Structure formats: structure tokens, C-alpha cells
XYZ file of C-alpha atoms in Angstrom:
749
model
C 14.962 -17.376 179.321
C 16.522 -15.886 176.166
C 16.976 -12.567 177.827
C 18.745 -14.150 180.727
C 21.053 -16.058 178.405
C 21.928 -12.898 176.591
C 22.763 -11.224 179.815
C 24.947 -14.143 180.845
C 26.945 -14.630 177.615
C 27.526 -11.023 176.618
C 30.459 -10.336 179.037
C 32.168 -13.564 178.069
C 32.038 -12.656 174.432
C 33.490 -9.253 175.179
C 36.494 -10.685 177.012
C 37.231 -13.139 174.228
C 37.104 -10.323 171.741
C 39.470 -8.128 173.737
C 41.988 -10.934 174.156
C 41.869 -11.711 170.492
C 42.453 -8.081 169.546
C 45.335 -7.771 172.080
C 46.972 -10.909 170.801
C 46.900 -9.739 167.299
C 48.457 -6.255 168.123
C 51.355 -7.230 170.678
C 54.806 -6.779 168.987
C 58.154 -8.016 170.367
C 60.604 -5.552 171.964
C 63.940 -4.865 170.260
C 67.463 -3.470 170.952
C 68.781 -0.234 169.547
C 71.743 -0.855 167.284
C 74.048 2.130 167.948
C 77.181 0.637 166.428
C 80.399 -0.770 167.952
C 81.683 2.603 169.143
C 78.677 3.370 171.343
C 78.474 2.442 175.015
C 74.759 1.613 174.828
C 72.693 -0.619 172.591
C 72.853 -4.381 172.138
C 76.596 -4.866 172.991
C 77.327 -6.130 169.495
C 80.968 -5.739 168.420
C 81.755 -3.794 171.614
C 85.487 -3.693 172.432
C 86.944 -3.620 175.972
C 90.567 -3.288 177.200
C 91.895 -6.268 179.172
C 93.164 -4.015 182.002
C 89.631 -2.783 182.827
C 89.212 -3.177 186.617
C 86.720 -5.695 187.903
C 83.478 -3.993 189.026
C 83.552 -1.353 186.255
C 80.224 -0.453 184.574
C 81.223 -0.958 180.951
C 77.949 -0.751 178.942
C 74.210 -0.059 179.053
C 71.795 -2.398 177.234
C 69.212 -0.183 175.561
C 66.019 -1.195 173.763
C 62.317 -0.484 173.573
C 58.894 -2.071 173.166
C 56.661 -0.902 170.284
C 53.636 -0.788 172.606
C 55.629 1.183 175.215
C 55.561 -1.646 177.705
C 58.408 -1.658 180.293
C 61.255 -3.970 179.309
C 63.704 -6.100 181.303
C 67.200 -7.085 180.190
C 69.085 -10.316 180.514
C 72.666 -11.487 179.810
C 74.141 -14.994 179.778
C 76.962 -17.078 178.367
C 77.079 -20.453 176.687
C 76.970 -23.398 179.096
C 80.436 -24.207 180.452
C 81.795 -20.756 179.593
C 83.127 -18.365 182.177
C 80.763 -15.508 182.916
C 82.498 -12.116 182.677
C 79.495 -9.723 182.820
C 76.385 -9.109 184.879
C 73.413 -6.894 183.862
C 70.912 -5.020 185.938
C 67.518 -6.217 184.526
C 65.823 -2.872 184.935
C 68.497 -0.306 184.046
C 70.405 -2.487 181.603
C 73.771 -1.487 183.168
C 76.409 -4.133 182.354
C 79.176 -4.631 184.968
C 82.494 -6.473 184.560
C 82.677 -9.200 187.238
C 85.821 -11.118 186.193
C 89.284 -9.951 185.118
C 90.042 -10.130 181.386
C 93.130 -11.562 179.727
C 93.461 -11.006 176.004
C 96.297 -13.486 175.724
C 93.950 -16.222 177.017
C 90.724 -15.137 175.261
C 90.465 -12.197 172.883
C 86.777 -12.602 171.909
C 83.699 -13.242 174.071
C 80.299 -14.534 172.879
C 77.429 -13.154 174.955
C 73.687 -13.867 174.848
C 71.745 -10.633 175.506
C 67.953 -10.578 175.868
C 65.157 -8.039 176.128
C 61.618 -8.877 177.306
C 58.358 -6.984 177.748
C 56.803 -9.698 179.872
C 55.106 -11.528 176.980
C 57.756 -11.531 174.334
C 61.512 -12.134 174.796
C 64.155 -11.459 172.178
C 67.621 -13.102 172.525
C 70.638 -12.081 170.462
C 74.165 -13.577 170.377
C 76.765 -10.838 170.134
C 80.574 -10.770 170.181
C 82.656 -8.600 172.498
C 86.308 -8.012 171.599
C 89.023 -7.895 174.338
C 91.646 -5.284 173.444
C 95.335 -5.646 174.380
C 97.126 -3.833 177.248
C 100.861 -4.031 177.872
C 100.733 -6.564 180.727
C 103.118 -9.270 179.498
C 106.891 -9.410 179.933
C 109.149 -10.718 177.173
C 109.776 -14.433 177.753
C 113.155 -15.964 176.870
C 112.841 -19.102 174.767
C 116.448 -20.336 174.887
C 117.867 -18.807 178.082
C 119.387 -19.274 180.573
C 121.798 -21.393 178.604
C 125.444 -22.490 178.317
C 127.502 -22.106 175.146
C 131.060 -23.271 174.408
C 133.260 -20.898 172.369
C 136.838 -21.703 171.252
C 139.341 -19.148 172.446
C 140.644 -18.587 168.889
C 137.202 -17.467 167.624
C 137.793 -14.240 165.573
C 136.619 -10.966 167.046
C 133.259 -9.810 165.684
C 132.015 -13.399 165.298
C 128.462 -14.324 166.192
C 128.352 -16.830 169.052
C 124.650 -17.019 170.030
C 121.162 -15.783 169.083
C 118.778 -14.838 171.878
C 115.101 -15.630 171.245
C 112.148 -14.144 173.147
C 108.370 -13.948 172.818
C 106.113 -11.127 174.045
C 102.425 -12.067 173.745
C 101.329 -8.426 173.715
C 100.451 -6.736 170.418
C 101.698 -3.553 168.878
C 104.616 -1.744 170.500
C 104.090 -3.784 173.671
C 104.967 -6.922 171.735
C 108.143 -5.599 170.049
C 111.371 -6.576 171.855
C 114.844 -4.981 171.947
C 117.953 -6.366 173.629
C 120.923 -5.004 175.552
C 123.570 -6.336 177.928
C 123.465 -5.613 181.627
C 127.076 -5.077 182.686
C 129.095 -2.587 184.753
C 132.358 -3.757 183.197
C 133.615 -1.308 180.538
C 136.039 -4.008 179.342
C 133.307 -6.504 178.476
C 134.253 -8.631 175.470
C 130.694 -9.050 174.126
C 128.012 -7.015 172.357
C 124.420 -7.788 171.256
C 122.353 -6.586 168.310
C 119.430 -4.757 169.910
C 116.895 -5.903 167.294
C 117.969 -9.395 166.252
C 119.375 -10.574 169.606
C 122.584 -11.872 168.010
C 125.460 -11.977 170.542
C 128.928 -11.308 169.162
C 132.505 -10.911 170.336
C 133.300 -7.195 170.270
C 135.543 -6.049 167.426
C 139.130 -5.855 168.660
C 138.458 -8.256 171.577
C 139.707 -11.861 171.839
C 138.960 -14.676 174.244
C 141.833 -16.061 176.311
C 141.363 -19.373 178.082
C 144.422 -18.815 180.252
C 143.041 -15.526 181.608
C 139.364 -16.334 181.953
C 137.746 -19.667 181.300
C 134.129 -18.613 181.870
C 132.140 -15.459 181.140
C 128.658 -14.669 182.455
C 126.575 -12.389 180.208
C 123.237 -11.025 181.416
C 120.852 -10.173 178.563
C 117.931 -7.804 179.151
C 114.883 -8.009 176.836
C 112.651 -4.924 176.880
C 109.345 -4.378 175.075
C 108.348 -1.164 173.308
C 105.931 -0.099 176.027
C 102.178 0.424 175.967
C 99.192 1.542 178.012
C 98.281 -0.294 181.188
C 95.786 1.020 183.749
C 95.890 4.479 182.239
C 99.641 4.930 182.037
C 102.483 3.927 179.749
C 104.265 0.802 180.995
C 107.524 -0.681 179.715
C 108.278 -4.263 180.784
C 111.530 -6.207 180.674
C 113.088 -9.544 181.598
C 116.657 -10.709 182.038
C 118.486 -14.007 181.765
C 122.110 -15.117 182.010
C 124.149 -16.822 179.305
C 127.201 -18.784 180.497
C 130.048 -18.755 177.950
C 132.718 -21.418 178.429
C 136.002 -20.666 176.641
C 137.493 -23.762 174.998
C 141.280 -24.006 175.124
C 143.394 -24.182 171.960
C 147.087 -24.669 171.313
C 148.391 -21.123 171.639
C 150.452 -21.024 174.895
C 154.066 -22.103 175.544
C 155.034 -24.346 178.498
C 154.937 -22.784 181.963
C 157.472 -23.596 184.702
C 155.842 -24.317 188.060
C 157.321 -23.150 191.377
C 159.862 -20.637 190.096
C 162.328 -19.255 191.038
C 164.439 -22.423 191.373
C 167.299 -22.870 193.870
C 169.406 -25.988 194.403
C 172.316 -26.820 196.722
C 175.408 -28.970 196.462
C 176.569 -30.061 199.907
C 179.957 -31.174 201.122
C 178.805 -34.804 201.245
C 177.382 -34.834 197.692
C 178.852 -37.231 195.101
C 178.623 -37.680 191.293
C 175.159 -38.837 190.327
C 173.471 -36.999 193.230
C 170.122 -35.429 192.349
C 170.450 -31.697 192.933
C 167.081 -30.291 191.826
C 164.058 -31.167 189.668
C 162.286 -28.631 187.476
C 158.727 -29.018 186.301
C 156.900 -27.388 183.373
C 153.458 -27.970 181.855
C 151.803 -26.952 178.633
C 150.048 -23.595 178.957
C 147.118 -25.055 177.031
C 145.478 -26.902 179.903
C 142.559 -28.529 178.074
C 144.682 -30.208 175.393
C 148.276 -30.262 176.661
C 151.294 -31.571 174.758
C 154.161 -33.459 176.434
C 157.183 -31.407 177.546
C 160.941 -32.254 177.259
C 163.826 -30.529 179.098
C 167.370 -29.530 178.129
C 170.196 -27.355 179.536
C 170.965 -24.323 177.391
C 173.991 -22.893 179.277
C 175.701 -22.310 182.639
C 176.413 -25.885 183.701
C 180.176 -25.883 182.926
C 179.824 -29.591 182.113
C 179.343 -30.590 185.764
C 175.515 -30.791 185.690
C 173.080 -32.687 183.466
C 169.258 -32.935 183.201
C 166.866 -35.795 182.466
C 164.889 -34.673 179.395
C 161.604 -36.249 180.528
C 161.689 -35.844 184.349
C 163.583 -32.513 184.545
C 165.914 -33.865 187.295
C 169.308 -32.074 187.425
C 172.200 -34.318 188.568
C 175.829 -33.692 189.620
C 178.636 -35.060 187.393
C 181.662 -34.266 189.662
C 182.713 -34.144 193.331
C 182.053 -30.854 195.171
C 185.770 -30.372 195.794
C 186.334 -30.166 192.024
C 183.803 -27.413 191.483
C 185.430 -24.104 190.578
C 182.529 -21.842 191.464
C 180.300 -21.419 194.466
C 177.177 -20.390 192.463
C 175.934 -21.785 189.110
C 173.134 -20.131 187.094
C 171.892 -22.836 184.736
C 169.515 -22.020 181.832
C 166.930 -24.826 181.461
C 164.679 -25.047 178.367
C 161.218 -26.726 178.344
C 159.800 -27.526 174.841
C 156.403 -28.885 173.698
C 156.408 -32.002 171.485
C 153.524 -32.590 169.087
C 152.120 -35.925 168.006
C 154.690 -36.201 165.198
C 157.568 -35.697 167.666
C 158.435 -32.198 166.471
C 159.463 -29.493 168.961
C 157.025 -26.603 169.159
C 156.696 -23.696 171.644
C 159.253 -23.493 174.448
C 160.120 -21.559 177.620
C 163.438 -20.942 179.408
C 164.069 -20.493 183.151
C 167.110 -20.144 185.435
C 168.085 -22.633 188.144
C 170.523 -21.205 190.733
C 172.699 -23.889 192.351
C 174.837 -22.960 195.350
C 177.733 -25.045 196.672
C 177.419 -24.875 200.454
C 178.774 -26.360 203.623
C 176.465 -28.969 205.125
C 174.674 -27.654 208.180
C 175.131 -30.622 210.494
C 176.052 -28.946 213.802
C 173.534 -27.079 215.976
C 174.605 -24.274 218.369
C 175.814 -25.538 221.762
C 176.178 -23.822 225.171
C 179.298 -24.478 227.265
C 180.114 -23.876 230.915
C 183.457 -24.090 232.681
C 183.374 -27.890 232.559
C 181.966 -28.474 229.044
C 178.518 -28.556 227.381
C 175.859 -27.379 229.796
C 172.127 -26.601 229.546
C 171.525 -25.053 232.987
C 173.287 -22.177 234.755
C 172.518 -21.012 238.320
C 173.362 -17.782 240.168
C 172.593 -16.328 243.638
C 172.529 -12.513 244.064
C 170.867 -9.687 245.982
C 167.686 -8.097 244.673
C 167.717 -4.773 242.790
C 171.236 -4.880 241.313
C 172.265 -1.653 239.496
C 171.001 -1.317 235.933
C 173.692 -2.145 233.400
C 175.553 -4.414 235.813
C 176.999 -7.659 234.387
C 175.995 -10.909 236.079
C 179.591 -12.040 236.588
C 178.678 -15.264 238.287
C 177.514 -16.707 234.941
C 180.314 -18.220 232.749
C 178.580 -19.070 229.451
C 180.079 -19.716 225.997
C 178.114 -20.605 222.837
C 179.544 -22.306 219.710
C 178.421 -23.611 216.271
C 181.026 -25.809 214.508
C 179.652 -25.240 210.973
C 181.132 -22.718 208.587
C 179.865 -19.561 206.960
C 176.139 -18.896 207.074
C 175.523 -22.254 208.751
C 177.409 -20.988 211.827
C 175.489 -17.719 212.146
C 172.791 -17.591 214.818
C 170.865 -15.220 217.099
C 170.872 -15.165 220.896
C 167.673 -14.324 222.750
C 166.730 -14.299 226.428
C 163.139 -15.263 227.264
C 161.718 -14.799 230.753
C 159.464 -12.721 233.043
C 159.395 -9.101 231.907
C 162.410 -7.311 230.459
C 164.642 -7.566 233.512
C 167.776 -8.808 231.706
C 169.233 -8.667 228.210
C 171.857 -10.751 226.474
C 174.971 -9.533 224.622
C 175.830 -10.185 221.816
C 172.578 -10.797 219.991
C 174.128 -12.151 216.774
C 177.011 -14.658 216.825
C 179.202 -16.125 214.083
C 180.781 -19.450 215.154
C 181.547 -18.659 218.847
C 181.089 -15.959 221.521
C 181.223 -15.334 225.259
C 177.664 -14.722 226.528
C 177.165 -11.652 228.741
C 173.925 -10.966 230.614
C 173.172 -7.387 231.754
C 170.640 -5.947 234.200
C 168.041 -3.874 232.318
C 165.194 -3.325 234.844
C 166.485 -3.245 238.431
C 163.103 -2.469 240.014
C 161.546 -5.630 238.561
C 164.156 -7.879 240.224
C 162.316 -7.877 243.554
C 162.676 -10.525 246.264
C 159.201 -9.700 247.600
C 157.615 -10.502 244.227
C 159.609 -13.628 243.393
C 162.456 -15.251 245.284
C 163.620 -17.158 242.205
C 163.736 -16.161 238.526
C 164.056 -18.572 235.586
C 165.045 -17.524 232.049
C 165.499 -19.395 228.779
C 168.621 -18.586 226.737
C 167.925 -19.395 223.064
C 170.385 -19.764 220.189
C 168.632 -20.032 216.774
C 170.334 -20.240 213.361
C 169.467 -17.392 211.023
C 170.038 -18.270 207.348
C 169.747 -22.053 207.293
C 166.760 -24.074 206.159
C 167.139 -26.363 209.158
C 167.039 -23.499 211.691
C 168.896 -25.542 214.283
C 168.617 -24.173 217.822
C 169.743 -24.759 221.393
C 168.366 -23.722 224.795
C 169.797 -23.310 228.281
C 168.042 -22.533 231.578
C 169.315 -19.663 233.713
C 168.098 -19.811 237.333
C 168.685 -16.741 239.565
C 168.092 -17.097 243.325
C 167.456 -13.694 244.944
C 168.562 -12.555 248.409
C 166.478 -10.018 250.313
C 167.541 -6.438 251.145
C 165.810 -3.801 253.233
C 164.312 -2.020 250.245
C 160.803 -1.359 251.559
C 159.493 1.085 254.152
C 156.548 0.084 256.337
C 153.226 1.030 254.761
C 150.013 1.847 256.604
C 146.778 0.199 255.605
C 145.310 3.709 255.218
C 146.699 7.209 254.786
C 144.527 8.445 257.669
C 142.507 7.017 260.531
C 139.331 8.487 262.033
C 138.391 7.738 265.675
C 135.570 8.823 267.997
C 135.624 8.656 271.804
C 133.060 9.883 274.380
C 134.178 12.856 276.492
C 133.699 11.040 279.797
C 135.967 8.120 278.830
C 138.437 7.282 281.616
C 142.183 7.561 281.132
C 143.739 4.619 279.290
C 140.702 4.098 277.031
C 141.221 2.459 273.612
C 140.956 5.050 270.811
C 141.928 3.351 267.524
C 144.259 0.642 266.176
C 146.587 1.422 263.236
C 148.301 -1.189 261.100
C 151.414 -0.993 258.931
C 153.222 -3.820 257.132
C 156.771 -4.167 255.822
C 157.182 -6.867 253.112
C 160.896 -7.257 253.846
C 161.987 -10.464 255.554
C 163.553 -11.021 258.973
C 164.279 -8.058 261.242
C 163.779 -5.705 258.306
C 160.083 -6.552 258.395
C 159.609 -5.709 262.126
C 157.562 -2.494 262.567
C 157.575 -0.115 265.578
C 154.923 2.588 266.088
C 155.124 6.072 267.622
C 153.008 9.243 267.603
C 153.869 12.919 267.511
C 152.275 16.265 266.792
C 150.527 19.084 268.620
C 147.419 17.003 269.298
C 149.188 13.899 270.593
C 149.765 15.043 274.228
C 146.655 13.327 275.571
C 147.354 10.028 273.740
C 149.910 7.201 273.722
C 150.525 4.200 271.386
C 151.780 0.682 271.974
C 154.926 0.448 269.858
C 154.378 -3.198 268.878
C 150.612 -3.469 268.351
C 149.770 0.034 267.048
C 146.877 0.452 269.507
C 146.341 4.109 270.519
C 145.052 4.869 274.061
C 144.299 8.012 276.038
C 146.882 8.971 278.638
C 146.060 7.607 282.126
C 145.677 11.130 283.437
C 143.853 12.509 280.407
C 140.406 14.053 280.843
C 138.557 14.753 277.597
C 135.960 17.533 277.517
C 134.127 18.238 274.262
C 133.221 21.748 275.521
C 136.919 22.566 275.900
C 138.207 20.844 272.719
C 136.413 18.332 270.532
C 138.908 17.766 267.679
C 142.455 16.360 267.859
C 144.769 15.333 265.038
C 148.324 14.034 265.116
C 150.664 11.780 263.145
C 151.505 8.114 263.716
C 154.877 6.807 262.501
C 155.699 3.215 261.462
C 159.461 2.528 261.382
C 161.590 -0.552 260.673
C 164.889 -1.484 262.333
C 166.979 0.540 259.886
C 164.935 3.732 260.238
C 162.801 3.515 257.097
C 159.360 4.816 257.959
C 156.020 6.073 256.720
C 153.401 8.362 258.260
C 149.643 8.393 258.629
C 147.400 11.031 260.153
C 144.961 10.300 262.979
C 141.796 12.374 263.503
C 140.105 11.994 266.926
C 136.685 13.446 267.641
C 135.584 13.788 271.282
C 131.879 12.989 271.364
C 129.832 15.434 273.421
C 127.756 14.097 276.344
C 124.898 15.943 277.982
C 126.725 17.035 281.150
C 125.523 20.667 281.501
C 122.158 22.017 282.554
C 120.614 25.101 280.923
C 121.281 28.379 282.857
C 119.046 31.499 282.795
C 120.416 35.016 282.481
C 119.456 36.636 285.838
C 119.113 40.102 284.286
C 116.196 38.965 282.193
C 113.938 37.680 284.998
C 111.923 40.956 285.519
C 109.870 41.955 282.514
C 107.338 44.623 281.616
C 104.791 43.375 279.106
C 102.718 45.695 276.949
C 99.460 44.094 275.902
C 99.924 42.738 272.403
C 103.748 42.470 272.617
C 105.716 39.435 273.926
C 108.571 39.358 276.429
C 111.468 36.930 276.072
C 113.425 34.790 278.538
C 116.690 33.132 277.499
C 118.796 30.303 278.896
C 122.217 28.997 277.799
C 123.459 25.369 277.704
C 127.271 24.966 277.682
C 127.219 21.551 275.993
C 129.153 21.466 272.696
C 126.819 19.726 270.282
C 123.213 19.288 269.378
C 120.857 18.033 270.730
C 122.563 18.442 274.104
C 122.625 22.264 273.805
C 119.172 22.646 272.231
C 116.727 24.169 274.798
C 112.954 23.880 275.051
C 110.963 26.336 277.194
C 107.732 25.699 279.087
C 105.615 27.393 281.788
C 105.510 25.247 284.875
C 103.369 27.416 287.170
C 101.464 30.680 287.025
C 98.546 32.000 289.100
C 96.004 32.519 287.880
C 96.808 30.125 285.071
C 95.537 30.117 281.523
C 96.786 33.639 280.875
C 100.254 33.180 279.286
C 101.635 31.170 276.359
C 105.349 30.497 275.737
C 107.197 29.631 272.490
C 109.052 26.386 273.242
C 111.931 27.238 270.904
C 112.475 31.018 271.346
C 111.308 31.521 274.962
C 108.913 34.330 273.987
C 106.074 34.775 276.532
C 102.847 36.407 275.425
C 99.282 36.783 276.665
C 96.545 34.459 275.535
C 94.881 35.674 272.332
C 91.626 36.599 274.094
C 93.383 39.121 276.416
C 93.381 42.374 274.437
C 93.017 45.111 277.105
C 93.817 45.958 280.730
C 90.154 45.692 281.620
C 90.229 41.957 280.874
C 93.438 41.568 282.902
C 91.935 43.452 285.888
C 88.773 41.389 285.713
C 90.927 38.248 286.005
C 93.000 39.586 288.943
C 90.459 41.880 290.645
C 93.246 44.383 291.337
C 94.769 47.393 289.596
C 98.427 46.365 289.891
C 98.933 43.618 287.287
C 102.114 41.748 288.222
C 102.572 38.010 287.741
C 105.184 35.556 288.904
C 105.662 32.922 286.182
C 107.738 29.769 286.792
C 109.535 28.990 283.481
C 111.451 25.772 282.838
C 114.361 25.435 280.345
C 115.068 21.774 279.375
C 117.712 20.507 276.937
C 117.136 17.673 274.456
C 120.062 15.526 275.542
C 119.879 12.021 276.937
C 119.509 12.100 279.837
C 117.785 15.463 279.735
C 118.587 18.287 282.213
C 116.360 21.223 283.144
C 116.416 24.487 285.132
C 113.543 26.645 286.379
C 113.325 30.338 287.226
C 110.660 32.801 288.346
C 109.920 35.575 285.866
C 108.101 38.644 287.238
C 105.935 40.184 284.539
C 104.308 43.646 284.893
C 101.459 44.123 282.386
C 100.569 47.643 281.063
C 98.109 49.021 278.540
C 99.194 49.058 274.891
C 100.370 52.583 273.830
C 100.518 53.679 270.242
C 103.242 56.312 270.734
C 106.688 54.761 270.951
C 108.068 57.856 272.700
C 105.445 57.742 275.461
C 105.983 53.996 275.862
C 109.654 54.681 276.284
C 109.024 57.276 279.027
C 106.707 54.830 280.719
C 109.517 52.306 280.896
C 111.722 54.911 282.676
C 109.851 54.513 285.957
C 112.433 52.040 287.154
C 115.433 54.224 286.062
C 115.422 57.600 287.950
C 118.915 58.657 286.946
C 117.976 58.280 283.313
C 114.949 60.551 283.905
C 117.177 63.198 285.582
C 119.624 63.123 282.661
C 116.843 63.570 280.134
C 115.308 66.533 282.023
C 118.677 68.279 282.455
C 119.491 67.817 278.744
C 116.121 69.262 277.772
C 116.723 72.463 279.851
C 120.217 72.945 278.347
C 118.922 72.518 274.782
C 116.073 75.023 275.410
C 118.468 77.696 276.783
C 120.856 77.180 273.834
C 118.064 77.596 271.279
C 116.874 80.816 272.982
C 120.358 82.341 272.867
C 120.809 81.338 269.225
C 117.485 82.860 268.107
C 118.109 86.111 270.034
C 121.533 86.486 268.409
C 120.054 86.132 264.901
C 117.365 88.770 265.616
C 119.979 91.190 266.956
C 122.208 90.979 263.877
C 119.249 91.424 261.545
C 118.294 94.675 263.263
C 121.870 96.008 262.968
C 121.886 95.391 259.184
C 118.598 97.268 258.726
C 119.852 100.364 260.604
C 122.821 100.619 258.200
C 120.801 100.355 254.976
C 118.157 103.168 255.427
C 120.409 106.327 255.331
C 121.916 105.330 252.031
C 118.442 104.844 250.622
C 117.488 108.427 251.468
C 120.592 109.823 249.762
C 119.784 107.882 246.587
C 116.280 109.352 246.604
C 117.638 112.940 246.824
C 119.961 112.362 243.930
C 117.243 110.996 241.706
C 114.874 114.036 242.002
C 116.888 116.521 239.814
């Protein structure tokens, strides 16, 4: 029993011992502390730029276990805090998972941990967020509106611009400048302090410009952002209202001034009223008026209203024009006169314009004049049937007026065009062609008389009605310059060819048109003089094969002999009235195997398709031996017949002569045809053209005799010619040899 117990308890004791030993020797893992400038370790005091892109691997947690056990890393944030990093538990790689903003949070507290499976070490470390130039300068007091008195001295400070840039370093320093394309700007800004001033030598003027808009640009000093230098700026507008001050004299409104004294004026009449206001609009002073000079004691002015009045009757005035100097002065609160201005009022003594122009006829005032005349009067002719006078009873400029004639076109013109008091009105023809009875049988014009230099511009009008009488001024005119007609060639005499039309716009007998025809092609035609219908002559017979084209002229004439011409073109349409005809000389043919023979027919019709011929074989015995070209009339053997042996096998005889019935049919409607018998003698194909030619001479004996006789004559002539040449050569040789012997004898010594 004891032995068994020992065996049972010994393993248990061993395990307890091992666990005890292991527990006593297991140490906790730890991080390497490589300092804040290292990118691996425990992340303590690590600094990171705020423009680091999300997803960047920024750090590696690095530690070890004393026993060499594998370690795992962890990373967390305080509860409720935003998590910016994530760590890979095995590799320790820390990744940025949220965008950073130093201006919102410049320091992050992170809990990092390292574990070997049994022991876990947690450390709280701080990570610093470094600045990047990602913020624009922000205006604190703009846009804004500031009021500045116009008498503020040049160089004075009028506003201080304030901005804030939340970046640090150069990215947080701000400089200022003005954004303006105007070289005459009245303002300047201190680039460091932001103080806005009026430029030295410049002054504000309320009367010239009441408001100025100044755009201020704030720019930081620049800094790194995403790996490059970035400069950021902002702009805002300052509205400067100029406040008026007492520095401008009164200003007269509505100058220059003109007044009039009329013939009906009386002492006390108001002639003209001047008006002036203080040039300082925002804080104006009252204005009083006075006359400085030029009134000659006959005019006065109300000092508060500025109304100029007449002191005498117009008949007592010694001048026609008065130039009066009027003074407007400011009055301050104490009643003292201050700044002043002077202007001139021109007063003219004039006749009262109380009579408008008036038109007169033979019996007194009249506003309508009527005339009857023929159309197309000569240009420059006076319309003597119109007795018109115009008058204005006023005097001087009040009696001066213009005359103008208003109506259709520029047919007439009026003389004179400018009248003083009274004139006889003359109307002249200017455009004779436009005065046309056919266009308008009545013309109406307005005669206007309008004053020139008067404010009232009185006027008068009169109607001029002209009734036109017709003249024979138009020749008949055809509806077309030419007419085209077509007529079949078998048309009987008296057939209708074409109808022509001409019109004459003149009235009465002058508008009656008569027709006639003439010309070389008109013999076969006639025309009805009243209707313009053209017929063929009763005896005329038209044949397209003889002549298919006719042209002649048709004349339209009125009762006084005015006329116009048109040309008529008549085409005679061909009918199929001829049958094809064969040439009799071509009806016996000799055919060499392999070569065609040709038959030809002629159709005397004038036009296609009536004269287009188609050929066909109607009868041949034995058949199925010939083919014919339907268009050319060429007859040839069937393709399988290539020798005389085949032909003789078909006919069973040595003489190979065929009678072929050929038909020639035209394509007209109705169609006509003609047939003929063509005798064809078939021979063997011969390669030599000369021998083939002699073979064809069997039917021409006289030609054979001529050839044989010519051959004999040529042979005799050649024999004589050759014999003569041989004879003369022998004579020359007999003369040369003796001289040769003499030369030999001489050479031996």
C-alpha cells in the first residue's frame, strides 16, 4: 500500500514544484525608452504634425519580455475621449485613424500596454500635436462701417484693423495691405499694426464722394503644410462714410437761367425764379438772394424766394436783352452772411407767340386742297392747280416756321421750306415714275407748317388730295418670256398647241391686247388674236422625221402699238410610224468557223425607242446551230461547233449553206418588224489572212483577173530592173582592170 501511494503522489508533487518555481521566476515585460525623437519605443513625448494624413503609420511600439516570451501591444484612450490611433497587437505599428487639429487639441494622453500573456504593463504617455499652417487670419472687427468728417487732416488715423491667426510661429504672424486698382486711392494701411490712415496730401471731399469702400487683405507669414510652404490670407471690406462739414458755397440749381418779358406783361409780373442751396448737404444753412447788377432798376428779386419781378411796362423797356447778376449768400445762425455764389439771369423782351401758322386758299383759310391730273407728270413740273398761301401773324422769331410735305414716297416736294411771316406754297414733281395710276388712283399728302424757334412750337396741317388720270404708259407683258409646247407628229391640222397670256395694266382700250406670231418657224401655226391660243394650220402635216423642232415669236400689242415679245418652242413628238428595213446587199454571207457575220436594218423613226432595233432568228433548218446578238445583229455558230466536220455531220452534205430567217423589230409602241432571209455559206477557219482573202474571191472573177494581170506585170518589171543593174555593174568592172595593170608596172621599178 505504501508503495502504491508513493507512486500515486509523486507526479502531483512534481507539478506543484514546477508551478511554484515558474511563478517565482516570471518577470513582467517592459517598453524600450528610446526618447522623444525616436519613432519606436513607448510613444512617450512623441510629437506629430497636425497635417499628417489619416492612415499614416506614425510609430512602432517596441518592448521585450525578460524571459523571451512573445509580447502583444495595446493602445487605448481615456473613456469619453476621441481615439486617434490604432496599434497592431503583434507588430506594434501605430496608425493614425483620425485627422489632427492642433488648434482644437495640442496634446493627447494615450494608454499603451505590453503583455506577455501572464503579465500586462500599462503606461500613460503624452503625444504632442505640432502646428502646421492651416489657419487663415480671422478679422475681429471687419467688415465694418466708420464715419469720418471730410475736414479730417491728411495722415490721420481713422481705423485699426484687428485679426487673429491661431497658427504659431511665422504662420501666426499677420501683415496687412489694401487691395485696390485705383492709383488715386486716398487711404493707406500700416502693414504691421493694421492702422488705416488718410494718405499724406489727400483730403476727403463730401461733395465729390460720400462713401469709400476699402478692401483690407490680411496675410500670414507662411509655413509648412502637407510638405510645402503655404501662405494664407483673408480679406474684408471697410465702408467709410464721409461726414459733411461747412466748407462749400451755395450752388445754383438749373443754370443757365433764361426769362422772358412778353408784350402782355405788366408791373409786378413774375418773370423768373432762381434757386440755390447750400453746397454742404448734410448741414445746410439758409440762403438769401440779391441783385448785384444789370437790372437797370426795372427788375427786383425776393430775397427769400429768389423770384424776379418786373417793375415797369414792356413798352418802357429800353433794351431787348437784360443780363442780371444774382447773388446767393449763406446765413449762419447769428444772421451773418457767409459764403456766396453769383450767377447770370438772361431776360429777353419778346413778342408773345399767340398766332399759329395758317393755310389759305382762294376763298380764305382752308385745310384741304384737291387736284386732278394725269399720271407721270414731268419731273420738276409745278402743280399749278394748287393755290396755297401760308401765314403767321406774329413777329420776329415767333413768325418763323418750316414747311414739310408728308406722304407716300418722295414723289413731291414743297418750296419754300422755311417761311418768315407769309409765303406762296409751290409743290414740285420730284419722282415722276412713282406717280402711277396703276399703283394708286388717288394720292393724299399732309402739308405741315411748324414753328422753329418758339417754345410753343405751334403748327398747322392741310390735306392735299391728288386724283390721277390714266395714260397708256404700259406695254402688254407676257406671263413668261418663253413658252414650251409638245405635239404628236400625227396631230391633225387645227390642233391646239399652246396658250400664251399677256396683260396690260392700263385701263379702257389701252388695256386690250391683240396677239400675232411671226418668224421662220411660224408657217405651220396660227394664233387667235384675242385669246392667244396657238393652233396648227388646217393644212399642216407634222413629221418628226422631217423636222422635230420649231421656234417662233409671239407678239402682244395694245391699241396704240405698244408691244412685247415672247418666244415659243414647239417640239414634234415622234410616233412609231416606220418599220425597220434591211440592207439587201448584206443578205448573202460567208461565215468562217469562229467568226460572226452581221446583218443590219435601219428604222427611219426620229427618236428612241422607236428607232431602236432588236434582232432575232425566226427560222433556220436545221435549228440549234446559230445564235444572234439582239442589239448588234451579229450571227455566229453555237459554241460547240468548232470545225467543218461537225457542220457536215449535222447536214450530211459537203456544201454547207443555210437559209436563216432573221427578224428586225423596233421598240416603239406599237412595235413594227421586218423579216429577211440571210444565206450563209460556212467554210473552214483559215489561219492565213491572205489565203482567206483569196478564198473569198470565188464570187468575184473580175477581181481575180485583175490580181493575176498585176502579178505578171510586176514580175516582168522586176526582171528588167535586175538585168539592168547586172549589166551596169559589168561595164564598171571592164573599165577598172586596165588601170590596175598600169599601176602595177609603175610600182616595180
